[in-house]
Coordinates of C-alpha atoms in Angstrom, one line a residue:
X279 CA -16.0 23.5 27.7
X280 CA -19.5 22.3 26.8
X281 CA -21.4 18.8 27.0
X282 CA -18.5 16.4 25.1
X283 CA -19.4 13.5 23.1
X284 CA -17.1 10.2 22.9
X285 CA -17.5 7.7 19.6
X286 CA -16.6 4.5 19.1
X287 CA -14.7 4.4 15.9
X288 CA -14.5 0.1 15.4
X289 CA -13.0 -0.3 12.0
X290 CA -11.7 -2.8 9.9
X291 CA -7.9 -2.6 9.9
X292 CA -8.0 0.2 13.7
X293 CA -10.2 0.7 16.6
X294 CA -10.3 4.4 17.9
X295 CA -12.0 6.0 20.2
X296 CA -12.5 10.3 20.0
X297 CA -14.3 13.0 21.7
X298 CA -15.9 15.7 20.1
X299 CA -16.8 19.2 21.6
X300 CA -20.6 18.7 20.7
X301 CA -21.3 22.8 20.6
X302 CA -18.4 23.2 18.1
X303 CA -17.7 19.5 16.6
X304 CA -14.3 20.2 17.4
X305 CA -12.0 17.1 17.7
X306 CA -10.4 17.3 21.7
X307 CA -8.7 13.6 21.5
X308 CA -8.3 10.7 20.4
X309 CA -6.3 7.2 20.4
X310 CA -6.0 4.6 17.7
X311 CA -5.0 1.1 17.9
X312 CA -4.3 -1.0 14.6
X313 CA -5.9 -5.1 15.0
X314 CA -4.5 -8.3 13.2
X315 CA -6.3 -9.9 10.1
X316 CA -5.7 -13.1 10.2
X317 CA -6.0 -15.3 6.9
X318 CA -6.2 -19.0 8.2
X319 CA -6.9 -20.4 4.9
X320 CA -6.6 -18.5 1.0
X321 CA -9.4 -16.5 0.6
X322 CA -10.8 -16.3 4.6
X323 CA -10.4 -13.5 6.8
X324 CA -10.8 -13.7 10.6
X325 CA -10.5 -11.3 13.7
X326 CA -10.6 -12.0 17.1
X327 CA -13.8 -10.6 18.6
X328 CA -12.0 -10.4 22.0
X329 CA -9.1 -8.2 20.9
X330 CA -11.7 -5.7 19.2
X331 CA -13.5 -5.8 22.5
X332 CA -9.9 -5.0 24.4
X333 CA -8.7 -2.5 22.0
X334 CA -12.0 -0.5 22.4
X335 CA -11.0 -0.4 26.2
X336 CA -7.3 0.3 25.5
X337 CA -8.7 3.6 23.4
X338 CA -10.9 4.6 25.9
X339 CA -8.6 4.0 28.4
X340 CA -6.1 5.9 26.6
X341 CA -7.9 8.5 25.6
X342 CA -9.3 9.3 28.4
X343 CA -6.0 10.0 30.3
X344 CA -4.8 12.2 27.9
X345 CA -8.0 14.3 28.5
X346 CA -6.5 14.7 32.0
X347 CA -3.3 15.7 31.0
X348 CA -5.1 18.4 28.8
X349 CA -7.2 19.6 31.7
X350 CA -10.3 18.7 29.9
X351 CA -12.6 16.9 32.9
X352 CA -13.7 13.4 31.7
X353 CA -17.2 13.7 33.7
X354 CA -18.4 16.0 30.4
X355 CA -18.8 13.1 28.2
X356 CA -22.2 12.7 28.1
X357 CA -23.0 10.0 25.7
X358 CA -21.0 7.7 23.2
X359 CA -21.7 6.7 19.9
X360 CA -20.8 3.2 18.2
X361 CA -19.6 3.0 14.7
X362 CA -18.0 -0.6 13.3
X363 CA -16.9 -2.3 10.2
X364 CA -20.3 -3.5 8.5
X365 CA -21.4 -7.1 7.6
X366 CA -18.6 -9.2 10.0
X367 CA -20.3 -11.4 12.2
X368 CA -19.7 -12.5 15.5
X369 CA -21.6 -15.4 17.4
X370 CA -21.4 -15.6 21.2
X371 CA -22.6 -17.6 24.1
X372 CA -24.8 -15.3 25.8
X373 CA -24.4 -17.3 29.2
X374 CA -20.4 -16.9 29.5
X375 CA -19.8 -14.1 27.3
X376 CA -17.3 -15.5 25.0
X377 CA -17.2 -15.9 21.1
X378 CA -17.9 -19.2 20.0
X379 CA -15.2 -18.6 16.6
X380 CA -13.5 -15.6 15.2
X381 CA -15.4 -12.8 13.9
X382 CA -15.8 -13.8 9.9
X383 CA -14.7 -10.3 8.3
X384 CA -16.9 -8.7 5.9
X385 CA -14.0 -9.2 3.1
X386 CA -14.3 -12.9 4.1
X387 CA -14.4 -15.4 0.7
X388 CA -14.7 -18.7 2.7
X389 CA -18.8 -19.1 1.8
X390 CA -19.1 -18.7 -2.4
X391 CA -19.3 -22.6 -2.2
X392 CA -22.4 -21.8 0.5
X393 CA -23.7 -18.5 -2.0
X394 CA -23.6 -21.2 -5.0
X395 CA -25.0 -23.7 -3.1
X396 CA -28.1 -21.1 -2.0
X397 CA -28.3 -19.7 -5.6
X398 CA -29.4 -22.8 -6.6
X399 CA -32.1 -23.0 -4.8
X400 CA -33.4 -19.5 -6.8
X401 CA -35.3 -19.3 -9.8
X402 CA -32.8 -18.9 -12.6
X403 CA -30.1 -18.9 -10.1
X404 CA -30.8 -14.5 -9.7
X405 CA -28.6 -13.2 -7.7
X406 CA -30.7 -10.4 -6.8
X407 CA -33.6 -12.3 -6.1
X408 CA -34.0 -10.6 -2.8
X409 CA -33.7 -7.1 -3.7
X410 CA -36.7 -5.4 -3.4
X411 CA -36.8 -6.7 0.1
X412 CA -32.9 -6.6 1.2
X413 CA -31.7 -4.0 -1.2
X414 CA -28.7 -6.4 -1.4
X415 CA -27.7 -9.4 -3.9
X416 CA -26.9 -12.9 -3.3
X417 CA -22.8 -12.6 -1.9
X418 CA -20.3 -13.4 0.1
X419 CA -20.1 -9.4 1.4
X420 CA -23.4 -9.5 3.6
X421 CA -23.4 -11.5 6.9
X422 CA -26.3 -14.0 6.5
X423 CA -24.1 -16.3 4.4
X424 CA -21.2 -16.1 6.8
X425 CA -23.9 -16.8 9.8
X426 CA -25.0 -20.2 7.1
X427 CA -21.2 -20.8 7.2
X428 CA -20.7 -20.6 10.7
X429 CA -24.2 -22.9 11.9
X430 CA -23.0 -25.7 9.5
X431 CA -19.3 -26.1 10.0
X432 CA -19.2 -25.2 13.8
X433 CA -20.2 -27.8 15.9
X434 CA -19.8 -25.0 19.1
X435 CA -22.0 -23.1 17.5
X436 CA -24.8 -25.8 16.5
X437 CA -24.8 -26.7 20.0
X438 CA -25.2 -23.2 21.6
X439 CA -27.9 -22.5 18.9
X440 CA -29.6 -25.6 20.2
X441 CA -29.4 -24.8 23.7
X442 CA -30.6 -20.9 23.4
X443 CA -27.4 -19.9 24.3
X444 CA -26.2 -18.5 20.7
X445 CA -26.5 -14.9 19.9
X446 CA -25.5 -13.7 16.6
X447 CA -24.4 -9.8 15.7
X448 CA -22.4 -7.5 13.8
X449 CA -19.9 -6.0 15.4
X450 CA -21.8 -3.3 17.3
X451 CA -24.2 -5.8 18.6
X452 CA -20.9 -7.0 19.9
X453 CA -19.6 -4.5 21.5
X454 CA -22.9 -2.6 22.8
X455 CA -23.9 -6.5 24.5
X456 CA -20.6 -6.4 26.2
X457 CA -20.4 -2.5 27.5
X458 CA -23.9 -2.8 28.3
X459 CA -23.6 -5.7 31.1
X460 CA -22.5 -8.3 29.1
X461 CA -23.5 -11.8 30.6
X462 CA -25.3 -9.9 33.5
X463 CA -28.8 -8.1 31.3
X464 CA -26.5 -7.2 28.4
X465 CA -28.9 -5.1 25.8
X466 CA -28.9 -7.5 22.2
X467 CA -29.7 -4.8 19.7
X468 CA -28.2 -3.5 16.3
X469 CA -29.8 0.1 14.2
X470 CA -31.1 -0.4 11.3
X471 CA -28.3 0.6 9.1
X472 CA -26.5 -2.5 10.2
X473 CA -29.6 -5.0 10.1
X474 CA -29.9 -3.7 6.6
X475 CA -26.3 -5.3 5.4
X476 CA -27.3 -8.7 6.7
X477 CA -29.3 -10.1 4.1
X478 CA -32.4 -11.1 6.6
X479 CA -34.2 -7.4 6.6
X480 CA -36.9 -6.4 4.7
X481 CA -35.7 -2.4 4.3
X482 CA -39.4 -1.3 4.2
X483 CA -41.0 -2.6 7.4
X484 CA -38.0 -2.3 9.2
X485 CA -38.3 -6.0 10.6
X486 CA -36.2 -9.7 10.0
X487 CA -38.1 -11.2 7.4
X488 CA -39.1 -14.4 8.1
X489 CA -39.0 -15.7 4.6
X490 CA -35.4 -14.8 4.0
X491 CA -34.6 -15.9 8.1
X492 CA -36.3 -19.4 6.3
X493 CA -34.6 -19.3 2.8
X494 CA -31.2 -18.9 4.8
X495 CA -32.0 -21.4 7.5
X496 CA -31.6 -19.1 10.5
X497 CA -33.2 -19.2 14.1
X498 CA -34.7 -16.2 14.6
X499 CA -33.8 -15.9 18.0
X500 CA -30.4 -15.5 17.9
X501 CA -31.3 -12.5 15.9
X502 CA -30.8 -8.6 17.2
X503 CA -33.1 -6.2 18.9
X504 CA -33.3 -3.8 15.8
X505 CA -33.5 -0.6 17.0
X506 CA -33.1 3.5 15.2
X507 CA -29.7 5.0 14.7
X508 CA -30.2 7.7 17.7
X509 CA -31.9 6.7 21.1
X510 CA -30.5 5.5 24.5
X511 CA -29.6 1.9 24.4
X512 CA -28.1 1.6 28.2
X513 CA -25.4 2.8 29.7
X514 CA -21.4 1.7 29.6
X515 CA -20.9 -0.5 32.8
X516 CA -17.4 -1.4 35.2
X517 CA -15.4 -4.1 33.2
X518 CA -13.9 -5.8 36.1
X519 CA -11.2 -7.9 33.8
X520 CA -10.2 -4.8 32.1
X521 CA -10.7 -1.9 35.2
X522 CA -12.0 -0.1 32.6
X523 CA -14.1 2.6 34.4
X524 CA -13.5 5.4 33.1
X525 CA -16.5 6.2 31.1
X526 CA -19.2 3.7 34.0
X527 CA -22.4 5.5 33.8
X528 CA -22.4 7.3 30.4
X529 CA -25.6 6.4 27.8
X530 CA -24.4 4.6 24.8
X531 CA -27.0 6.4 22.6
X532 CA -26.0 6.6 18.7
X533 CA -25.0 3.5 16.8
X534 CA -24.4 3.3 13.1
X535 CA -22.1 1.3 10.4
X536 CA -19.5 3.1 9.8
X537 CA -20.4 4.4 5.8
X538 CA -23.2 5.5 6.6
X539 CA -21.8 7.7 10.3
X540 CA -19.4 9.0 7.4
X541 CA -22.8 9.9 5.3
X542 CA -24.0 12.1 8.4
X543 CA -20.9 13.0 9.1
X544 CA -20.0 14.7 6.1
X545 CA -24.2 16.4 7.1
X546 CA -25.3 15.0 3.8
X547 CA -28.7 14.9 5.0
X548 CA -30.1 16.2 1.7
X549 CA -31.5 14.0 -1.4
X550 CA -28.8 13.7 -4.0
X551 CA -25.6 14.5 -1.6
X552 CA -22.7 11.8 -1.7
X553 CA -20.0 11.1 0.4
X554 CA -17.0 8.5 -0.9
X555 CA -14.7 7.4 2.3
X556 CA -11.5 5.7 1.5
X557 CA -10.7 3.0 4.3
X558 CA -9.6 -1.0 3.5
X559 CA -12.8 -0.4 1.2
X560 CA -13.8 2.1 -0.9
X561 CA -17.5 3.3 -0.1
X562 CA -19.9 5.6 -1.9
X563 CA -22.7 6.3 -0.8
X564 CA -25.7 8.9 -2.2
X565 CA -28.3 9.8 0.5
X566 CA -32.2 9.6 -1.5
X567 CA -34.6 10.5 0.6
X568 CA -37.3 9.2 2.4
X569 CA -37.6 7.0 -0.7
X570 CA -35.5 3.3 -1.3
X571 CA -33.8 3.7 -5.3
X572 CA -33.2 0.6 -6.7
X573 CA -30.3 0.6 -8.9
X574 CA -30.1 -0.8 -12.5
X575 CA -26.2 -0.2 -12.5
X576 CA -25.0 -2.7 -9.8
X577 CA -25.0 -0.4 -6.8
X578 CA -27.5 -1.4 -3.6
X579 CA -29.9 -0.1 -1.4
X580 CA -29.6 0.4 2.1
X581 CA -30.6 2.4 4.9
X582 CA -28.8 5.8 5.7
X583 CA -29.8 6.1 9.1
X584 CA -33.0 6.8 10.8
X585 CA -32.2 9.2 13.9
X586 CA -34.3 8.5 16.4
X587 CA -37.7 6.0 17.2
X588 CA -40.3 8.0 15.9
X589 CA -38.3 10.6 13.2
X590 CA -38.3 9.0 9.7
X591 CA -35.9 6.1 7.7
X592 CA -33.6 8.1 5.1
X593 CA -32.4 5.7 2.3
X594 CA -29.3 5.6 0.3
X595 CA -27.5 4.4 -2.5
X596 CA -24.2 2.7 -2.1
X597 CA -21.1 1.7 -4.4
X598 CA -18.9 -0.6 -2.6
X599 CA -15.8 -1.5 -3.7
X600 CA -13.5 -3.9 -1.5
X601 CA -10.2 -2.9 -1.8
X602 CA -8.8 0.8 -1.3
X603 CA -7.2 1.2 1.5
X604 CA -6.0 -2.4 1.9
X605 CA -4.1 -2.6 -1.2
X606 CA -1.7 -0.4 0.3
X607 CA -1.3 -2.6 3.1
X608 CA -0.5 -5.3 1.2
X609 CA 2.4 -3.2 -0.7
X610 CA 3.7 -3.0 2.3
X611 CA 3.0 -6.1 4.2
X612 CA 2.9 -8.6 1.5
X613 CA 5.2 -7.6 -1.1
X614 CA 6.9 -5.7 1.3
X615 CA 7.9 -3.1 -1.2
X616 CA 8.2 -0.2 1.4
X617 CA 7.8 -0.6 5.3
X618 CA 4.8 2.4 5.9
X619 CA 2.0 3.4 4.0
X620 CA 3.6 6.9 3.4
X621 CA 6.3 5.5 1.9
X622 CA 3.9 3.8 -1.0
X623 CA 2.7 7.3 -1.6
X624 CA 6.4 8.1 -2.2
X625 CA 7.1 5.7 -4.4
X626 CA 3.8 6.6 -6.4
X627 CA 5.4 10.6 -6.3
X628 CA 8.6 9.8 -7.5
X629 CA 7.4 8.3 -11.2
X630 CA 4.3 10.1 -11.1
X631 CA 2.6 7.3 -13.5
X632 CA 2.1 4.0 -13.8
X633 CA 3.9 3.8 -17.0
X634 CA 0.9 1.5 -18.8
X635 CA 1.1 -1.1 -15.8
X636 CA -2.6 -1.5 -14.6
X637 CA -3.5 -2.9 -11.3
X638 CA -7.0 -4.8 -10.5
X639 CA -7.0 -5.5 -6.9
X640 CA -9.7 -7.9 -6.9
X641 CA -8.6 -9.7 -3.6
X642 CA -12.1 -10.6 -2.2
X643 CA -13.4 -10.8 -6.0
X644 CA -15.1 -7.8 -7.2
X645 CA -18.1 -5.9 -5.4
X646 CA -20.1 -3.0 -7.3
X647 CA -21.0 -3.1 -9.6
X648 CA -19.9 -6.4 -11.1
X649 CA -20.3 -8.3 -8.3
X650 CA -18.1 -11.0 -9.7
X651 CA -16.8 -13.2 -6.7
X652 CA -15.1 -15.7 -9.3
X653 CA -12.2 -12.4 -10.3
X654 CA -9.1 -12.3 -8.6
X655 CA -6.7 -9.5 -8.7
X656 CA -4.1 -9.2 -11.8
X657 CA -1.2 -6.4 -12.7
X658 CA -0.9 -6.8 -16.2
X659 CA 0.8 -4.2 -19.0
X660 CA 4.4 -5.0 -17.4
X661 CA 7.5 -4.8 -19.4
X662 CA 11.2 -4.5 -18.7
X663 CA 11.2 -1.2 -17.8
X664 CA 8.5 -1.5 -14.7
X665 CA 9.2 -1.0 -11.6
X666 CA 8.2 -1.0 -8.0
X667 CA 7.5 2.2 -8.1
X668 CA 4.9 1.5 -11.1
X669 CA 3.1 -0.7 -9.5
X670 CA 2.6 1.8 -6.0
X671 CA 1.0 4.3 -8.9
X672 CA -1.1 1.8 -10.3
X673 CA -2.4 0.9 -6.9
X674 CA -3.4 4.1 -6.3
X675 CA -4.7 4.7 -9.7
X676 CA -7.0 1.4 -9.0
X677 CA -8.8 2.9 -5.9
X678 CA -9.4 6.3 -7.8
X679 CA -10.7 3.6 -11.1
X680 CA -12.9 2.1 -8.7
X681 CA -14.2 5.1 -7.2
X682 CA -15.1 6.1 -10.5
X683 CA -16.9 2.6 -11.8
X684 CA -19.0 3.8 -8.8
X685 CA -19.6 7.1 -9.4
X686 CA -20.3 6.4 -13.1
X687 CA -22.9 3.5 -12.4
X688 CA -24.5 6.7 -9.8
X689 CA -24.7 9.4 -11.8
X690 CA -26.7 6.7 -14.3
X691 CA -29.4 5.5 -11.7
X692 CA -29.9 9.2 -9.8
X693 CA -29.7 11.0 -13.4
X694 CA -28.2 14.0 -12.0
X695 CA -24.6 13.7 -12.5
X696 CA -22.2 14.5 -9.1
X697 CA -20.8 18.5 -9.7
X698 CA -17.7 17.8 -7.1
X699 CA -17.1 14.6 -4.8
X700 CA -17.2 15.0 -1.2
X701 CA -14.5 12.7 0.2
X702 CA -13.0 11.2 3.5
X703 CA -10.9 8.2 5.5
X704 CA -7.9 7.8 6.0
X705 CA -6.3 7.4 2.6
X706 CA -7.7 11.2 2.2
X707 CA -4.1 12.4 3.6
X708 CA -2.1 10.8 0.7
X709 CA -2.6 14.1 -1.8
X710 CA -1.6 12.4 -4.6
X711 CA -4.3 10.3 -4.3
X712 CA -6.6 13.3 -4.0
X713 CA -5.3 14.7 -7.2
X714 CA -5.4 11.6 -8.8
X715 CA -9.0 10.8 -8.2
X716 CA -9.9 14.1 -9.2
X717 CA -8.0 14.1 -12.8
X718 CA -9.8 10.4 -13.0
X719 CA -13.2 11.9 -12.4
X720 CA -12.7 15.1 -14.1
X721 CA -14.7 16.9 -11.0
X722 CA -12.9 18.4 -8.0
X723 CA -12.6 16.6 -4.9
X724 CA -13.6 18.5 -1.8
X725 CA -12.2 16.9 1.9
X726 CA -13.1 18.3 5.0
X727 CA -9.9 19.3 7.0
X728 CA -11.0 17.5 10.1
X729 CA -10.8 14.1 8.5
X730 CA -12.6 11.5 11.4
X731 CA -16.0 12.0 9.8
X732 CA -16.7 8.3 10.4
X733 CA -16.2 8.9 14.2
X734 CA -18.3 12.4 14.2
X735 CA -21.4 10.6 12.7
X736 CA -21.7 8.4 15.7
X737 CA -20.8 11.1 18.0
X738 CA -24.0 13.5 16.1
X739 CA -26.1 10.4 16.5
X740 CA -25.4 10.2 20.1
X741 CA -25.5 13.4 21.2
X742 CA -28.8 14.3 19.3
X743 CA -30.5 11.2 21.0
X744 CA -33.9 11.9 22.5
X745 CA -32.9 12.5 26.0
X746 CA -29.6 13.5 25.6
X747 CA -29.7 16.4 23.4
X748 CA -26.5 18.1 23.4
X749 CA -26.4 18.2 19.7
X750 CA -28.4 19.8 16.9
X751 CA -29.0 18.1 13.9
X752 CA -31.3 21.1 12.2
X753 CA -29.5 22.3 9.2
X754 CA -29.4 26.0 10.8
X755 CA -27.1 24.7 13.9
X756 CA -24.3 22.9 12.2
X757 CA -21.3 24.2 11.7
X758 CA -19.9 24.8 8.6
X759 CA -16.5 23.1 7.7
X760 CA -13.3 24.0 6.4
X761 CA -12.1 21.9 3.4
X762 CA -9.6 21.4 0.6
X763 CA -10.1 21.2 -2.9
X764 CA -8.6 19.3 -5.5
X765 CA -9.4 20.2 -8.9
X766 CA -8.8 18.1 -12.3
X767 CA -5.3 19.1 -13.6
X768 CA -5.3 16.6 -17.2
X769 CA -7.4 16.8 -20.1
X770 CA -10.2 14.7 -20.6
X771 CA -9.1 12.6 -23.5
X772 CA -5.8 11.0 -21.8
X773 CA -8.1 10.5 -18.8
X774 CA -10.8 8.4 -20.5
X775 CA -7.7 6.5 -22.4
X776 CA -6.4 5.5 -18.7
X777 CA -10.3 4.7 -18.0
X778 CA -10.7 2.3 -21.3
X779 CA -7.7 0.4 -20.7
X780 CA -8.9 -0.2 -16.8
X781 CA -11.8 -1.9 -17.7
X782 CA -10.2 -3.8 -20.0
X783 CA -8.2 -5.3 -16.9
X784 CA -11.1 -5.6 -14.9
X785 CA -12.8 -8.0 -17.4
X786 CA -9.1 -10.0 -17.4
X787 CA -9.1 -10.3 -13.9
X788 CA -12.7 -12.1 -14.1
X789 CA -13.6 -15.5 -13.9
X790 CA -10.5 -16.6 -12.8
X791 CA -11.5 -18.9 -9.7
X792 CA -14.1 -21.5 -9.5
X793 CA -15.2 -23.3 -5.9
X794 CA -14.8 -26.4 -7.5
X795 CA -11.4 -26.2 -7.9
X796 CA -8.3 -27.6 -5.3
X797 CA -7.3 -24.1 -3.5
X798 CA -10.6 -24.7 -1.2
X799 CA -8.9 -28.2 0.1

C-alpha cells in the first residue's frame, strides 16, 4: 500500500475516524461512535466537549487495531485531517485544559432572547446587517451569539475571560488544541471555513473584524489563530489519560467544517457545482468561485475552503436547513414509533405516501431561507385514517421539501438552474429517500457509492498539505467515482401539488413562539 491518510470525522449526532488509501481514495477502515445530545432546558442543546474529545480517541484507537488485524501497517498514516459539526462552541481554560460549560450545539435555541436583544441595537432591527462582511444573518445558528450567551450567564467563564485563561473555538479548535499538546504549547487555530460561521469574520480580508468582535462584545483574545484549510498545524501528541498513542507523531494538516469537506469531497472544485449532504441537517452548498455571491433568496455566503497559505479563497453558496437527519431520530427516540432508523424507512415503504399528512419539522425554528427562529414544528392534514406510518413518509418527504426550498432559492441567485443533484450523508442509504427527493425535484439524484465524502474532504485537505503531499488535488489526478442514480419517477403536476401544500405548512408552523413568553422560565 501507498502513503494512507486518516480524517477526523466529528459530527453532530457520531464521531468517526477513517483512513483513506491517498493514491486510490479508497476507504481501508473506519470506526463510528454515536454522542449524547443533551436538552437541559426546551429549546437548548448541549454536548459534552470531553466525550467528543474521548470518542475521537476511542475511533482512533479502534480503528487503528483493526488496521492490524487487516495487515495494513499503521506507521503509513501520514497526516490527519479534522472535520466537525460547524458553529458549536466550546470555551476552555487554557491553563488546565478543561471546558468551562458544555459545548452549546449549533442547533442550540437558548440565545433568540440575546439575538432580539442585539437586533435592537441595528438600524431597523436588519437582520442581515452584517452581510456583506459575515456573509451570515443575525441568528441563533452562528456561534458569536452562543459565545454572548455564554460570557453573560457563566460566571466561570467571566472569570477565566478576565484572567487570560479563556479560549473560545469551534469544535476543531477543540480538538486540534487538545491533540496538539493541549495545556503544554497546544496550537489555538481554526481554517477559515469555520471562522467564517461565527459571525466575527469579515469573509474578504480573511481576519476577526474588530467592529463586529465590538458590536458582539467579545475579547479578542480568546479568539482562534485563523489559518487555510490545507497546511501543517502540529503534530498529534501521547495522551497520557487516554494511552492514546497510536497515531504520536503524525501532522494534523487539513481541517475543514464538515459541509464544506463534503463540497471537496464530492471534487466540486468548479464554479456552479453543488453538493447537498443529508446529516441531523440538511446542507447545500454551490461552490462560486473565487468570487463571494450574495444571495437575494435567503441562502449565505461562506467560504468553501482555501487549500493551502498562499493558493486562493473559493467561496460558496449555502442552503441550510436544520432538520434532516434528526427528524428521524426523534421518530425513533421521541415518539418512539420504531426502535432503529431503518425501521422508519420501513414504515415510510410500507404506505408509500403520506396520505395528505404534512410534516414541518421546525425544531430549532426554521434556517434558509426564512430564517424564522419564532416557527416551531407542526404535522397537520391528519384525519382518522393516519397512521404512524404516515407520519414516517411525511418526515421524509419534509427533508426532500426542504432540500428543494434550497435548491429553488439556488437556482434563482446563480441563474443557472441544477441539471442533477449531487448528494451524500448518511440518510443517502435510505433509497426511498433518494427516490423521493428526486420525484420532488424533478432532476435525478446522483450519490457516490463510497458515501464518507465528509471524512474524504479532510483526508484530500491533509494529504495535499504543502509538505505532505501525498495527494493530488489537480483535476487530472482524481479519481473518478462510481455512483447511483435516481431519476424522477412522477409527473410534474402531482409533484408541484405536494410542493404547494408544503409551503402552506411551513407558513402555519411560523410565528408560533415568542421569547417573551413562560416556556423560557
Amino acid at each position: 500500500l501507498g502513503p494512507l491518510v486518516g480524517a477526523i470525522d466529528q459530527g453532530t449526532s457520531s464521531t468517526r475516524f477513517l483512513v483513506f488509501n491517498a493514491e486510490t481514495a479508497e476507504l481501508l477502515s473506519h470506526h463510528q461512535v454515536e454522542i449524547k445530545q443533551e436538552f437541559p432546558r426546551e429549546g437548548w442543546v448541549e454536548q459534552d466537549p470531553k466525550e467528543i474529545l474521548n470518542s475521537v480517541y476511542e475511533c482512533v484507537e479502534k480503528t487503528c487495531e483493526k488496521m492490524k488485524q487487516l495487515n495494513i501497517n499503521i506507521a503509513n498514516i501520514r497526516a490527519i485531517g479534522v472535520t466537525n459539526q460547524r458553529e458549536t462552541t466550546v470555551v476552555w481554560d487554557k491553563t488546565t485544559g478543561e471546558p468551562l460549560y458544555n459545548a452549546i450545539v449549533w442547533l442550540d435555541l437558548r440565545t433568540q432572547s440575546t439575538v432580539e436583544r442585539l437586533l435592537k441595537k441595528v438600524p431597523g432591527r436588519n437582520k442581515t446587517f452584517s452581510k456583506f462582511k459575515t456573509g451570515l444573518p443575525l441568528s441563533t445558528y452562528f456561534s458569536a451569539v452562543k459565545l454572548r450567551w455564554l460570557l453573560d450567564n457563566v460566571e466561570e467563564i467571566r472569570k477565566a475571560v478576565e484572567d487570560q485563561r479563556a479560549m473560545f473555538g469551534t469544535i476543531d479548535s477543540w480538538l486540534i488544541w487538545v491533540c496538539i499538546c493541549g495545556p503544554n504549547g497546544g496550537i489555538h487555530c481554526t481554517d477559515v471555513t469555520n471562522a467564517s460561521r461565527t459571525m466575527l469574520f469579515n469573509i474578504h480580508s480573511l481576519e476577526w473584524d474588530p467592529e463586529l468582535c465590538k458590536f458582539f462584545d467579545i475579547p479578542m483574545d480568546i479568539l482562534p489563530t485563523v489559518r487555510s484549510s490545507s497546511e501543517i498545524y502540529g503534530v498529534m501528541k501521547i495522551c497520557p489519560s487516554q494511552e492514546s498513542g497510536a497515531l504520536t507523531g503524525v501532522p494534523i494538516s487539513g481541517c475543514l467544517g464538515d459541509q464544506h469537506a463534503a463540497l471537496v469531497g464530492q471534487m466540486c472544485f468548479q464554479d456552479g457545482q453543488a453538493k447537498n449532504t443529508y446529516g441531523t441537517g440538511c446542507f447545500l452548498l454551490c461552490n462560486t468561485g473565487q468570487k463571494s455571491v450574495f444571495s437575494e433568496h435567503g441562502l449565505i455566503t461562506t467560504i468553501a475552503y482555501k487549500m493551502g497559505r498562499d493558493k486562493p479563497t473559493f467561496y460558496a453558496l449555502e442552503g441550510s436547513v436544520a432538520i434532516a437527519g434528526a427528524v428521524v431520530r426523534w421518530l425513533r427516540d421521541n415518539l418512539g414509533i420504531a426502535q432503529t432508523s431503518q425501521e422508519v424507512e420501513k414504515l415510510a415503504a410500507d404506505v408509500g405516501t403520506s396520505y395528505g399528512c404534512y410534516f414541518v419539522p421546525a425544531f430549532s425554528g426554521l434556517y434558509a431561507p426564512y430564517w424564522e427562529p419564532s416557527a416551531r414544528g407542526i404535522i397537520c392534514g391528519l384525519t382518522q385514517f393516519t397512521n404512524k406510518n404516515h407520519i414516517a413518509f411525511a418526515a421524509l418527504e419534509a427533508v426532500c421539501f426542504q432540500t428543494r426550498e434550497i435548491l429553488d432559492a439556488m437556482n434563482k441567485d446563480c441563474g443557472i438552474p441544477l441539471s442533477q443533484l449531487q448528494v451524500d450523508g448518511g440518510m443517502t442509504n435510505n433509497k426511498i429517500l433518494m427516490q423521493l427527493q428526486s420525484d420532488i425535484l424533478c432532476i435525478p439524484v446522483v450519490k457516490p457509492s463510497m458515501p464518507e465524502t465528509t471524512a474524504l474532504g479532510a483526508a484530500m485537505a491533509a494529504g495535499a498539505a504543502e509538505g505532505i503531499e501525498v495527494w493530488s488535488l489537480n483535476p487530472g489526478d482524481l479519481t473518478a467515482v462510481t455512483c447511483e442514480r435516481f431519476e424522477p419517477q412522477i409527473n410534474p403536476e402531482e409533484s408541484e401539488y405536494r410542493y404547494a401544500r408544503w409551503k402552506k405548512a411551513v407558513m402555519k408552523s411560523m410565528g408560533w413562539e415568542t421569547s417573551e413568553g413562560p416556556s423560557n422560565g
